[in-house]
Every structure is written in structure tokens, then in C-alpha cells.
Amino acid sequence: MATMHGTVSTIPSVPRNPRPPLAREAMAQFIAIVGPKNAITDPAEQEPYLTEQRGLYRGHTPLVLRPGSTAEVSAILKLANETGTAIVPMGGNTGLVGGQTPHNGEVVLSLARMDKIREIDPASSTMTCEAGVILQKAQAAASDADRLFPLSLGAEGSCTIGGNLSTNAGGTGALAYGVARDLVLGLEVVLADGRVMHGLNKLKKDNTGYDLRNLFIGAEGTLGVITAAVLKLFPKPRAVETAFIGLPSPEAALAFLNLVQAHGGATSFELMASAGVEMSLKHGTAMRDPLPTRHPWYVLLQLSSLSADGLRGTLETILEEAVGKGLIADAVIAESIEQARAFWRIREFLPDAQKPEGGSIKHDVSVPVAAVPQFLREAGEAVERYMPGIRPVPFGHMGDGNIHYNISQPVGMDRNAFLSRWYAVNDIVHGVVRRLGGSISAEHGIGVIKRDELTHVKDPVALDLMRTLKRTLDPNGILNPGKVV
């Protein structure tokens, strides 16, 4: 198959546009805004801000700024705009597309100190958080108020609300509650020139013109810096049941999903290929197979209910019906919270389980739910034709069509030789995605890793509008330059 990019030495390259050195006077002015204790110039102390978690990219910066208030963020961006200083906003540094890395010597703006939960309003079912609040902290605060904040993903112990919104994070609860964009009522955003858009309202109905909020959610810090948000809360479930299920095929999984949804109450429906589950069990700590025999595919199913009664019976009915229809081969229902967590650890460890197996080329794609089986079949056949022995390890949120189509190198192949095929493999997988009317980025964003490919898959008029918005809101190009567009 012909490729659009050819090959690379190891991993996707980054457009190089080195920034001029930060002038001593400007550096002193930036440091004065946050104070010397919250300005990091020592290279050793900067290290956690320079390398993203997969180790694909390592950046460099003259300065890391850690503001403690919206006023300080405003002052920083005003000065940056005046001096032409490029800024890379950063949350928990858990992004997977290189969007939070200072590739060309930009100043890093860490929102980690802005970690206050300003208000919880149970009556309005809202919570107002600053951008640096760790997702897990937001979940716990909602729970303490007898409410649920349903955004949930593997990095929730370190990712931040600001980062979640800037990338429009998805996660395992999207089936029932939607993605990050669906969980926000209001935003506070600092624009490139330092002005602050005060939009922290709790209103579910507000038709006063354009919905500016959604310009910044998913923009990866290229249009403005989110400093706070009003989040939607939901009634806290009174009962949760979890099942680990073996199935013969993605087609059976799709039919099973439809059966589950007909009964209602599904909050997660995670599909996993046998190869990935085996890697988790092989490389994970204290993990064991929940089922007595191996199966080609697995589903991790979670049901939730506002009633404390009857959910176990509903789940048992669903499973019995699915067995009778030949959709599932075996299943086990968690008998305790700890057993349910053990099921989830297998799913959550899947990305890390690939590391000991060598190089991994990853894809975060979505297709219409009905097309998931076709995508898995066609993508698998296509990559195997291209590279015999290649090992697809797909898993993800089947209920919303989002599959993390990760591919491990053939056994015995050199890691760098495999990674040199990154773009070629991308073209094959994304070609299948495009034919099925899908997206090359379901929840991780564009960053730098998919920036150039966006021009091949985005509607030209939509892409032109994106560039127009960027020029309008950030005419001097100081906000996360080189990312997204």
C-alpha cells in the first residue's frame, strides 16, 4: 500500500521551529509574576515537565511557570503576547499525542497549583473546579456530596480537569454519560492577550448567542487556557454490578451490546482482544484469569442503578439470555468490590502490558458502533498482509465505537525497525477508518502526532475555519504553537 508519509527513523517526527532564546529581562518579568519558588529554571527540576508518559517525545524549555491563580495566568499570557513568547499549557502531563510537550523551547505553563474545588452545589448538581484539580480528587469530592462525576479513565490519579477538557477526554463512562464536552456547563478561560472570559455559569439553558465554551474544549490549549470549569454532577448509583465475559467474536459482542442496552443500565462496555488480556495476565502483578478457559474476545460489562435492589437479577437475566442466543461463551459476576477492581485492573493495564512485548504502534480511532466488527476484521487483515506476524491488540469502548487499535511488533523483530513503519501502519489502519466514516482521533486529541494527517482527513472548509479561529484568537501564535493546526 502506498503511504502519504513514507518511513521515519523510529517514531513520528516533530516539526522543528526553534524559538529564539528567552531574553533575560522577559524571564525576570515572568518569574516576578509567580515568584521565584514557582518558576523552575533548573534542568533537573524541569525533567517531569519535558517527557510524556510513553517516552515518545522529550522537549526542552528555559522556564516552567506554576501560577496559583487566574490573575497570574492572565498576567503571564499578557506578557507572553507582548513579548512574542510561546507558551505550552500543561495539566497532568498524561497526554498521548505530544500536545503538552515543549518541542521547540517554549515556556511551560503548568496549571498544577490551581487545584481548588471552588464550590459543590448538590441542589444544582454542579461542581466548580480549577484546572489543576486531579480527576480522582474531583470524583471523590462529588462522591462525598452524594453525587457522581462520571468521567473515568486510566490516568485519573494524575490527569487534571483542565487537561481533560482541553483534550475532550472520553473514558469508560462515555457510553452512559458522554465525553468531557458533555459534562461541562461553564468555563473560565484566559485568552492569548491575557483577557479573561468569565463564563462560570450553572445554567442548563442559555441561548445568548454563540456557544463559546465549546471552542476551547478539545482545542488542546491552542485558543486559550482553561483555568476553571463548572462540571455536571449526577445522582450517585446505589448499586453497581460488574461482569467479565468471554465471547467468540466482535459480531457476537455487538449483538450482546444491543441486548444489554435493551435492558438498560449499562455504564461501561469494554471490548478486549484475547492477545491483550493474555499480555495483562502475563506482565501484570497478582493478576489471574477470571474465567477457567481462554476466549477469542472479552467484554468487561458494568451496570449501574439508582435503586439498591434488583440489579444483580437484571445482570443474571441478561447473561442467561445471551448464553441462550449463543452470544457469550462464559461469564463471571464480581462477588465483591475487590473482585470488580481486579477485573478492571486487567483492562486498565492493557497499554502498559504491551511495553515488555517490544514496540507498539497505537491508534485511537472511532467508527460507527455498528461498523466495529467490520473495522476490526478489515484492519486486522490489512496489517497482517503488510507485515506477517504483526500482533494487533485492540481494546476499547465498544459502546461508543472508540477502539484503541494498538499493534505490537512481530516476535523477534527489532523494535526500531518496527517503529520505522509507524506512518505506513497508520495509513493502513486509518484508511479502513476513513472508508467506514470514522475518526482518526476519538479521545486523545491531535497534538503533533496527528497534526499533518489532519489535513488529509478533515473537511477542507472545517479546517479553514479552524485556522481562522486560531488566527483570530491567537494572532501572534503564542499558544501551543505547532499543535493541532
Short mmCIF file of C-alpha atoms in Angstrom, two decimals, residues 221-468:
data_model
loop_
_atom_site.label_atom_id
_atom_site.label_comp_id
_atom_site.label_asym_id
_atom_site.label_seq_id
_atom_site.Cartn_x
_atom_site.Cartn_y
_atom_site.Cartn_z
CA GLY A 221 -4.65 24.90 24.63
CA THR A 222 -4.25 26.47 21.18
CA LEU A 223 -7.07 29.02 21.55
CA GLY A 224 -6.97 29.86 25.25
CA VAL A 225 -6.04 28.46 28.64
CA ILE A 226 -8.87 26.91 30.65
CA THR A 227 -8.46 27.92 34.30
CA ALA A 228 -11.76 26.70 35.80
CA ALA A 229 -14.95 24.89 34.85
CA VAL A 230 -18.45 24.21 36.09
CA LEU A 231 -18.95 20.47 35.83
CA LYS A 232 -22.18 18.49 35.72
CA LEU A 233 -22.85 16.03 38.53
CA PHE A 234 -25.25 13.12 38.50
CA PRO A 235 -27.16 11.06 41.08
CA LYS A 236 -24.83 8.59 42.75
CA PRO A 237 -25.62 4.97 41.82
CA ARG A 238 -26.89 2.84 44.70
CA ALA A 239 -25.88 -0.43 43.07
CA VAL A 240 -23.10 -1.39 40.66
CA GLU A 241 -22.56 -4.84 39.14
CA THR A 242 -19.55 -5.91 37.09
CA ALA A 243 -19.09 -8.96 34.87
CA PHE A 244 -16.14 -10.38 32.94
CA ILE A 245 -17.35 -12.19 29.83
CA GLY A 246 -15.81 -14.41 27.15
CA LEU A 247 -17.16 -14.18 23.59
CA PRO A 248 -16.42 -15.78 20.23
CA SER A 249 -16.26 -12.65 18.04
CA PRO A 250 -16.79 -8.88 17.72
CA GLU A 251 -20.04 -9.65 15.88
CA ALA A 252 -21.26 -11.50 18.96
CA ALA A 253 -20.10 -8.59 21.13
CA LEU A 254 -22.15 -6.15 19.03
CA ALA A 255 -25.27 -8.29 19.33
CA PHE A 256 -24.61 -8.64 23.06
CA LEU A 257 -24.25 -4.84 23.38
CA ASN A 258 -27.66 -4.38 21.77
CA LEU A 259 -29.16 -6.92 24.17
CA VAL A 260 -27.60 -5.15 27.17
CA GLN A 261 -28.83 -1.75 26.05
CA ALA A 262 -32.34 -3.08 25.60
CA HIS A 263 -32.37 -3.87 29.32
CA GLY A 264 -30.81 -0.50 30.26
CA GLY A 265 -28.37 0.50 32.98
CA ALA A 266 -25.07 -0.12 31.14
CA THR A 267 -22.39 2.36 32.15
CA SER A 268 -19.35 0.58 30.63
CA PHE A 269 -18.92 -1.95 27.84
CA GLU A 270 -15.21 -2.58 27.24
CA LEU A 271 -14.15 -4.90 24.43
CA MET A 272 -10.75 -6.63 24.63
CA ALA A 273 -8.97 -9.00 22.26
CA SER A 274 -7.54 -12.18 23.75
CA ALA A 275 -3.98 -11.07 22.89
CA GLY A 276 -4.27 -8.03 25.15
CA VAL A 277 -5.81 -9.90 28.06
CA GLU A 278 -3.04 -12.50 27.83
CA MET A 279 -0.41 -9.74 27.93
CA SER A 280 -2.00 -8.21 31.03
CA LEU A 281 -2.10 -11.57 32.79
CA LYS A 282 1.49 -12.30 31.75
CA HIS A 283 3.06 -9.00 32.79
CA GLY A 284 0.70 -7.68 35.46
CA THR A 285 1.22 -8.12 39.18
CA ALA A 286 -1.10 -10.52 41.01
CA MET A 287 -3.50 -10.83 38.09
CA ARG A 288 -5.34 -14.01 37.20
CA ASP A 289 -7.77 -15.02 34.50
CA PRO A 290 -11.33 -14.60 35.82
CA LEU A 291 -12.54 -17.39 33.52
CA PRO A 292 -11.39 -21.04 33.51
CA THR A 293 -10.65 -21.13 29.75
CA ARG A 294 -9.39 -18.62 27.21
CA HIS A 295 -11.70 -16.97 24.68
CA PRO A 296 -11.02 -15.04 21.46
CA TRP A 297 -12.66 -11.85 22.81
CA TYR A 298 -13.73 -10.46 26.16
CA VAL A 299 -16.15 -7.84 27.42
CA LEU A 300 -15.95 -6.04 30.74
CA LEU A 301 -19.52 -5.00 31.48
CA GLN A 302 -20.68 -2.65 34.21
CA LEU A 303 -24.30 -1.91 35.09
CA SER A 304 -25.40 0.81 37.49
CA SER A 305 -28.73 1.61 39.09
CA LEU A 306 -30.20 4.35 41.27
CA SER A 307 -32.06 1.60 43.12
CA ALA A 308 -30.25 -0.65 45.57
CA ASP A 309 -32.37 -3.63 44.61
CA GLY A 310 -32.73 -5.86 41.59
CA LEU A 311 -29.59 -5.03 39.61
CA ARG A 312 -27.94 -8.41 40.19
CA GLY A 313 -31.07 -10.13 38.91
CA THR A 314 -31.08 -7.91 35.81
CA LEU A 315 -27.48 -8.79 35.06
CA GLU A 316 -28.12 -12.51 35.54
CA THR A 317 -31.11 -12.30 33.20
CA ILE A 318 -29.01 -10.54 30.55
CA LEU A 319 -26.25 -13.15 30.76
CA GLU A 320 -28.68 -16.08 30.65
CA GLU A 321 -30.39 -14.63 27.60
CA ALA A 322 -27.03 -14.03 25.90
CA VAL A 323 -25.92 -17.62 26.58
CA GLY A 324 -29.19 -18.91 25.17
CA LYS A 325 -28.63 -16.93 21.97
CA GLY A 326 -25.05 -18.13 21.63
CA LEU A 327 -23.63 -14.62 22.04
CA ILE A 328 -21.35 -15.37 25.00
CA ALA A 329 -19.44 -18.49 25.97
CA ASP A 330 -18.80 -17.84 29.66
CA ALA A 331 -19.10 -15.11 32.27
CA VAL A 332 -18.37 -14.38 35.90
CA ILE A 333 -20.05 -11.71 38.03
CA ALA A 334 -17.90 -9.93 40.61
CA GLU A 335 -18.85 -11.01 44.13
CA SER A 336 -17.12 -8.10 45.83
CA ILE A 337 -15.78 -4.62 45.19
CA GLU A 338 -12.25 -6.03 45.25
CA GLN A 339 -13.08 -8.65 42.62
CA ALA A 340 -14.62 -5.97 40.42
CA ARG A 341 -11.44 -3.92 40.80
CA ALA A 342 -9.42 -7.00 39.82
CA PHE A 343 -11.45 -7.23 36.60
CA TRP A 344 -10.81 -3.56 35.87
CA ARG A 345 -7.07 -3.88 36.56
CA ILE A 346 -6.80 -6.30 33.64
CA ARG A 347 -8.42 -3.73 31.34
CA GLU A 348 -6.53 -0.72 32.72
CA PHE A 349 -3.14 -2.46 32.50
CA LEU A 350 -3.51 -3.26 28.79
CA PRO A 351 -1.47 -0.26 27.49
CA ASP A 352 1.39 -0.97 29.90
CA ALA A 353 1.25 -4.70 29.24
CA GLN A 354 2.43 -4.10 25.69
CA LYS A 355 5.70 -2.47 26.73
CA PRO A 356 7.56 -5.70 27.61
CA GLU A 357 6.45 -7.12 24.26
CA GLY A 358 8.53 -4.57 22.32
CA GLY A 359 7.47 -1.72 20.07
CA SER A 360 3.82 -0.71 19.83
CA ILE A 361 2.14 1.43 17.18
CA LYS A 362 -1.02 2.89 18.67
CA HIS A 363 -4.24 4.22 17.18
CA ASP A 364 -7.12 6.00 18.92
CA VAL A 365 -9.94 5.69 16.41
CA SER A 366 -13.71 5.60 16.29
CA VAL A 367 -16.18 4.21 13.79
CA PRO A 368 -19.97 3.88 13.91
CA VAL A 369 -20.80 1.31 16.56
CA ALA A 370 -22.38 -1.00 14.01
CA ALA A 371 -19.13 -0.96 12.00
CA VAL A 372 -16.80 -2.01 14.85
CA PRO A 373 -16.71 -5.71 13.83
CA GLN A 374 -16.04 -4.81 10.20
CA PHE A 375 -13.28 -2.41 11.21
CA LEU A 376 -11.57 -4.99 13.41
CA ARG A 377 -11.75 -7.62 10.67
CA GLU A 378 -10.56 -5.41 7.81
CA ALA A 379 -7.83 -3.65 9.80
CA GLY A 380 -6.51 -6.97 11.07
CA GLU A 381 -6.38 -8.47 7.59
CA ALA A 382 -4.73 -5.35 6.15
CA VAL A 383 -1.91 -5.05 8.69
CA GLU A 384 -1.22 -8.80 8.51
CA ARG A 385 -0.85 -8.56 4.73
CA TYR A 386 1.54 -5.65 5.19
CA MET A 387 3.62 -7.32 7.91
CA PRO A 388 3.15 -11.03 8.56
CA GLY A 389 3.40 -11.85 12.25
CA ILE A 390 2.24 -8.41 13.38
CA ARG A 391 0.16 -8.61 16.57
CA PRO A 392 -2.99 -6.44 16.82
CA VAL A 393 -4.02 -5.75 20.41
CA PRO A 394 -7.33 -3.88 20.04
CA PHE A 395 -9.39 -2.84 23.04
CA GLY A 396 -11.70 -0.03 23.96
CA HIS A 397 -15.10 1.46 24.46
CA MET A 398 -17.24 -0.52 22.05
CA GLY A 399 -20.41 1.16 23.24
CA ASP A 400 -19.34 4.44 21.64
CA GLY A 401 -17.33 2.98 18.75
CA ASN A 402 -13.93 4.02 20.17
CA ILE A 403 -11.26 1.37 19.67
CA HIS A 404 -7.64 1.72 20.75
CA TYR A 405 -6.16 -0.24 17.88
CA ASN A 406 -2.70 -0.90 19.29
CA ILE A 407 -0.32 -3.13 17.36
CA SER A 408 2.67 -4.93 18.86
CA GLN A 409 5.72 -5.86 16.84
CA PRO A 410 6.19 -9.37 15.47
CA VAL A 411 8.04 -11.66 17.86
CA GLY A 412 11.78 -11.37 17.26
CA MET A 413 11.63 -8.20 15.17
CA ASP A 414 13.89 -5.25 16.05
CA ARG A 415 11.94 -2.57 17.90
CA ASN A 416 13.30 0.39 15.93
CA ALA A 417 12.76 -1.41 12.65
CA PHE A 418 9.14 -1.93 13.62
CA LEU A 419 8.61 1.66 14.77
CA SER A 420 10.11 2.91 11.50
CA ARG A 421 6.89 1.64 9.90
CA TRP A 422 4.76 3.93 12.10
CA TYR A 423 3.33 6.07 9.32
CA ALA A 424 2.86 3.17 6.93
CA VAL A 425 0.86 1.25 9.53
CA ASN A 426 -1.09 4.42 10.39
CA ASP A 427 -2.04 4.86 6.75
CA ILE A 428 -3.34 1.29 6.56
CA VAL A 429 -5.42 1.47 9.75
CA HIS A 430 -6.67 4.98 9.16
CA GLY A 431 -7.58 4.07 5.60
CA VAL A 432 -10.02 1.49 6.96
CA VAL A 433 -11.33 4.06 9.45
CA ARG A 434 -11.98 6.61 6.70
CA ARG A 435 -13.79 4.10 4.49
CA LEU A 436 -16.14 3.35 7.39
CA GLY A 437 -16.86 7.01 8.12
CA GLY A 438 -14.81 7.13 11.31
CA SER A 439 -12.33 9.43 13.04
CA ILE A 440 -8.56 9.11 13.45
CA SER A 441 -8.78 10.69 16.91
CA ALA A 442 -11.58 9.60 19.21
CA GLU A 443 -10.44 10.91 22.59
CA HIS A 444 -6.67 11.55 22.73
CA GLY A 445 -6.56 14.62 20.52
CA ILE A 446 -4.31 15.67 17.63
CA GLY A 447 -1.22 17.24 19.24
CA VAL A 448 1.76 16.84 16.92
CA ILE A 449 1.50 13.13 16.24
CA LYS A 450 -1.59 13.54 14.02
CA ARG A 451 -1.29 17.18 13.02
CA ASP A 452 -0.15 16.62 9.45
CA GLU A 453 -2.59 13.79 8.88
CA LEU A 454 -5.46 16.06 9.90
CA THR A 455 -5.09 17.84 6.56
CA HIS A 456 -5.87 14.56 4.77
CA VAL A 457 -8.98 13.64 6.76
CA LYS A 458 -10.64 16.89 7.83
CA ASP A 459 -13.18 18.63 5.64
CA PRO A 460 -11.24 21.48 3.93
CA VAL A 461 -13.82 24.09 4.86
CA ALA A 462 -13.84 22.93 8.50
CA LEU A 463 -10.03 23.01 8.57
CA ASP A 464 -10.03 26.53 7.14
CA LEU A 465 -12.47 27.63 9.84
CA MET A 466 -10.20 26.11 12.49
CA ARG A 467 -7.23 28.06 11.14
CA THR A 468 -9.32 31.23 11.00
#
